[in-house]
Coordinates of C-alpha atoms in Angstrom, one line a residue:
M28 CA 0.8 -23.3 0.9
I29 CA 2.6 -20.3 -0.4
R30 CA 0.6 -17.9 1.6
T31 CA 1.8 -19.5 4.9
A32 CA 5.4 -19.0 3.8
L33 CA 5.0 -15.2 4.4
T34 CA 2.9 -15.3 7.7
G35 CA -11.1 -4.5 -12.5
A36 CA -9.7 -1.1 -11.6
L37 CA -12.2 1.3 -10.0
L38 CA -13.8 3.9 -12.2
L39 CA -12.9 7.4 -11.3
S40 CA -16.1 9.2 -10.5
G41 CA -17.2 11.9 -8.1
V42 CA -18.7 9.3 -5.8
C43 CA -15.4 7.2 -5.8
A44 CA -13.3 10.3 -5.2
Q45 CA -15.3 11.3 -2.2
A46 CA -15.2 7.8 -0.7
A47 CA -11.4 7.3 -1.1
D48 CA -8.6 8.7 1.1
C49 CA -6.3 8.9 -1.9
R50 CA -6.0 8.3 -5.6
L51 CA -3.1 5.8 -5.5
A52 CA -1.5 3.5 -3.0
L53 CA 2.0 3.0 -4.3
V54 CA 4.4 0.4 -2.8
M55 CA 8.0 0.7 -4.0
A56 CA 10.2 -2.4 -3.6
M57 CA 14.0 -2.0 -3.9
D58 CA 16.4 -5.0 -4.6
V59 CA 19.2 -5.4 -2.0
S60 CA 20.1 -9.0 -3.0
S61 CA 23.7 -10.2 -3.1
S62 CA 24.0 -9.3 -6.8
V63 CA 23.7 -5.6 -5.8
D64 CA 27.1 -4.4 -4.4
A65 CA 27.6 -1.5 -2.0
A66 CA 28.3 1.1 -4.8
E67 CA 25.3 -0.1 -6.7
D68 CA 23.1 0.2 -3.7
T69 CA 24.3 3.7 -3.1
L70 CA 23.3 4.6 -6.7
Q71 CA 19.9 3.1 -6.4
R72 CA 19.1 4.5 -3.0
G73 CA 20.3 8.0 -4.0
G74 CA 18.6 7.6 -7.4
L75 CA 15.2 6.9 -5.7
V76 CA 15.7 10.0 -3.5
A77 CA 16.6 12.2 -6.5
A78 CA 13.7 10.9 -8.5
L79 CA 11.2 11.6 -5.7
T80 CA 12.4 15.2 -5.5
A81 CA 12.7 15.8 -9.3
P82 CA 10.5 18.8 -10.4
E83 CA 8.5 16.7 -12.9
V84 CA 7.8 14.0 -10.3
I85 CA 6.7 16.6 -7.7
R86 CA 4.3 18.1 -10.3
A87 CA 2.9 14.7 -11.0
F88 CA 2.4 14.0 -7.2
F89 CA 0.4 17.2 -6.8
S90 CA -1.5 17.2 -10.1
S91 CA -4.7 16.1 -8.4
D92 CA -6.7 17.1 -5.3
L93 CA -6.6 13.4 -4.2
P94 CA -3.1 12.6 -2.8
V95 CA -0.9 9.6 -3.3
A96 CA -0.1 7.2 -0.4
L97 CA 3.5 5.9 -0.4
A98 CA 5.3 3.0 1.2
V99 CA 8.9 1.8 0.4
F100 CA 10.6 -1.4 1.4
E101 CA 13.8 -3.3 0.4
W102 CA 13.9 -7.0 -0.3
S103 CA 16.3 -9.9 -1.0
G104 CA 15.8 -13.4 0.3
R105 CA 12.7 -15.3 1.4
Y106 CA 12.4 -13.7 4.8
N107 CA 14.5 -10.5 4.2
Q108 CA 12.1 -7.6 3.7
E109 CA 12.6 -4.3 5.6
I110 CA 10.4 -1.2 5.5
L111 CA 12.2 2.0 4.7
L112 CA 9.1 4.2 4.7
D113 CA 5.8 3.0 6.2
W114 CA 2.5 4.3 4.7
T115 CA 2.7 8.1 4.3
L116 CA 0.0 10.2 2.7
I117 CA 1.8 12.6 0.4
D118 CA -0.6 15.5 0.7
S119 CA 2.0 18.4 0.8
P120 CA 5.5 19.1 -0.7
S121 CA 6.9 18.8 2.8
K122 CA 5.5 15.3 3.2
L123 CA 7.2 14.3 -0.1
T124 CA 10.5 15.9 1.0
G125 CA 10.3 14.1 4.4
A126 CA 9.7 10.8 2.7
A127 CA 12.7 11.3 0.5
E128 CA 14.8 12.3 3.5
R129 CA 13.7 9.1 5.3
I130 CA 14.9 7.0 2.4
A131 CA 18.2 9.0 2.2
Q132 CA 18.9 8.3 5.8
S133 CA 18.1 4.6 5.5
K134 CA 20.8 1.9 5.9
R135 CA 20.9 -1.3 3.9
S136 CA 19.5 -4.2 6.0
H137 CA 21.0 -7.2 4.1
N138 CA 23.6 -7.8 1.5
D139 CA 24.2 -11.6 1.2
F140 CA 20.8 -13.1 0.3
P141 CA 19.5 -14.3 -3.1
T142 CA 16.6 -12.9 -5.1
A143 CA 13.3 -14.1 -3.8
M144 CA 10.9 -12.0 -5.9
G145 CA 7.8 -14.0 -5.2
Y146 CA 8.2 -13.4 -1.5
A147 CA 8.8 -9.7 -2.1
L148 CA 5.6 -9.5 -4.1
G149 CA 3.7 -11.3 -1.4
Y150 CA 5.1 -8.9 1.2
G151 CA 4.0 -6.0 -1.0
A152 CA 0.5 -7.4 -1.3
G153 CA 0.4 -7.5 2.5
L154 CA 1.4 -3.9 2.7
L155 CA -1.4 -2.9 0.3
E156 CA -3.9 -4.9 2.4
R157 CA -3.1 -2.8 5.5
G158 CA -2.7 0.4 3.6
P159 CA -5.1 3.3 3.1
D160 CA -8.2 3.1 1.0
C161 CA -7.2 4.5 -2.4
L162 CA -8.8 4.4 -5.8
Y163 CA -5.9 2.4 -7.3
R164 CA -3.1 0.2 -6.0
T165 CA 0.3 -0.3 -7.5
I166 CA 3.5 -2.2 -6.6
D167 CA 6.7 -0.8 -8.2
I168 CA 9.4 -3.5 -8.1
A169 CA 13.0 -2.8 -9.1
G170 CA 15.7 -5.4 -9.6
D171 CA 18.8 -6.5 -11.4
G172 CA 18.2 -10.3 -11.5
Q173 CA 15.6 -13.0 -12.0
N174 CA 14.0 -14.9 -9.2
N175 CA 16.4 -17.5 -7.8
E176 CA 14.9 -18.6 -4.5
G177 CA 11.5 -19.9 -3.6
F178 CA 8.3 -19.4 -5.6
G179 CA 8.2 -16.9 -8.5
P180 CA 6.0 -13.9 -9.3
Q181 CA 3.2 -15.9 -11.1
Q182 CA 2.7 -18.2 -8.1
A183 CA 2.6 -15.1 -5.8
Y184 CA -0.1 -13.6 -8.0
N185 CA -2.2 -16.8 -7.6
A186 CA -1.6 -17.1 -3.8
F187 CA -1.9 -13.5 -2.6
P188 CA -4.6 -10.8 -3.0
F189 CA -3.6 -9.1 -6.3
D190 CA -7.1 -8.4 -7.7
G191 CA -7.1 -4.9 -9.0
V192 CA -3.4 -4.5 -8.3
T193 CA -0.9 -3.3 -10.9
V194 CA 2.7 -4.4 -10.7
N195 CA 5.2 -2.3 -12.7
G196 CA 8.9 -3.1 -13.0
L197 CA 12.2 -1.3 -13.2
V198 CA 14.8 -3.5 -14.8
V199 CA 18.4 -2.7 -14.0
N200 CA 19.9 -4.1 -17.2
G201 CA 23.5 -4.9 -16.2
A202 CA 23.7 -8.3 -18.0
D203 CA 26.9 -9.1 -16.1
F204 CA 25.7 -12.6 -15.2
E205 CA 23.8 -15.4 -17.1
A206 CA 20.7 -14.8 -14.9
E207 CA 20.6 -11.1 -16.1
T208 CA 20.8 -11.6 -19.8
G209 CA 17.1 -12.5 -20.1
L210 CA 16.0 -10.0 -17.4
I211 CA 13.8 -7.8 -19.6
A212 CA 12.0 -10.8 -21.1
F213 CA 11.6 -12.2 -17.6
Y214 CA 10.0 -9.0 -16.3
K215 CA 7.7 -8.8 -19.3
A216 CA 6.6 -12.5 -19.1
E217 CA 6.5 -13.1 -15.3
V218 CA 6.5 -9.8 -13.4
L219 CA 4.2 -7.3 -15.1
H220 CA 0.7 -7.7 -13.7
G221 CA -2.7 -5.9 -13.9
P222 CA -4.1 -3.0 -15.9
G223 CA -1.7 -0.7 -17.6
A224 CA 1.4 -2.5 -16.2
F225 CA 4.7 -1.4 -17.8
I226 CA 8.5 -1.5 -17.3
E227 CA 11.2 1.1 -17.4
I228 CA 14.8 0.0 -18.2
A229 CA 17.9 1.4 -16.5
Q230 CA 21.1 0.7 -18.4
G231 CA 23.1 -0.1 -15.3
F232 CA 22.8 1.5 -11.8
D233 CA 24.3 4.7 -13.1
D234 CA 21.0 5.1 -15.1
Y235 CA 18.8 4.2 -12.1
E236 CA 17.8 7.8 -11.3
R237 CA 16.7 8.6 -14.9
A238 CA 14.6 5.4 -15.2
M239 CA 13.0 5.8 -11.8
R240 CA 12.2 9.4 -12.5
R241 CA 10.4 8.4 -15.7
K242 CA 8.6 5.6 -14.0
L243 CA 7.4 7.6 -11.0
E244 CA 6.1 10.4 -13.2
R245 CA 4.1 7.9 -15.3
E246 CA 2.8 6.1 -12.2
V247 CA 1.5 9.0 -10.2
T248 CA 0.2 11.3 -13.1
P249 CA -3.6 11.0 -12.8
P250 CA -4.5 10.5 -16.5
V251 CA -2.4 7.4 -16.6
I252 CA -3.7 5.8 -13.4
G253 CA -6.4 3.2 -14.3
A254 CA -6.0 3.7 -18.0
G255 CA -6.4 0.8 -20.4
P256 CA -3.6 -1.7 -20.9
L257 CA -0.4 0.0 -22.2
P258 CA 2.5 -1.5 -24.1
A259 CA 4.9 -3.3 -21.8
T260 CA 8.0 -1.4 -22.9
G261 CA 10.6 0.7 -21.3
G262 CA 13.1 3.2 -22.5

């Protein structure tokens, strides 16, 4: 039923490395629901660009011979998901710079729809299904509110192909509305999924860049990818 609404990690070995195109397929999902105003969207869009081009993140991207494959989309309501960056193999610094420039030039697609996180996760699972053959697969979902339209994350995990997929979260902890006061607990209980899943917490959109930088560095650094379960904490 839910699937129609949206039309164990591999061991790192020499054999796996030779068979795979990349070490990590990373889908980044950015919240553009109605709770995110124009100024906040500018901060998160610019924050993602700045994080992707931060020296420590660049080092993490190129700390292994196997590259990272990257895709980015924005999401809000049930049927409101738009790709900002389709699958790109980040196999050189110029590819990473080009990906950041593509996001910097992007325009917000929607601004008046609710927070349909289950649909966003289903969309992300579809992106991974048509993505490159990588050793690991991760969805990085950021948001400032709980699911308030349609099915939730746990239903998405049951309905879509999430075997071997890790879902990490970036919580924008504004707590301006009742739905946001329990946001960290919601992410820990409902959103985190798969081996080594974790959250980072941004204290408002002004802190988005710092939190995203920490999160990306942790996600793409090879020793962390595929490691055993880690504490679901941010900071």
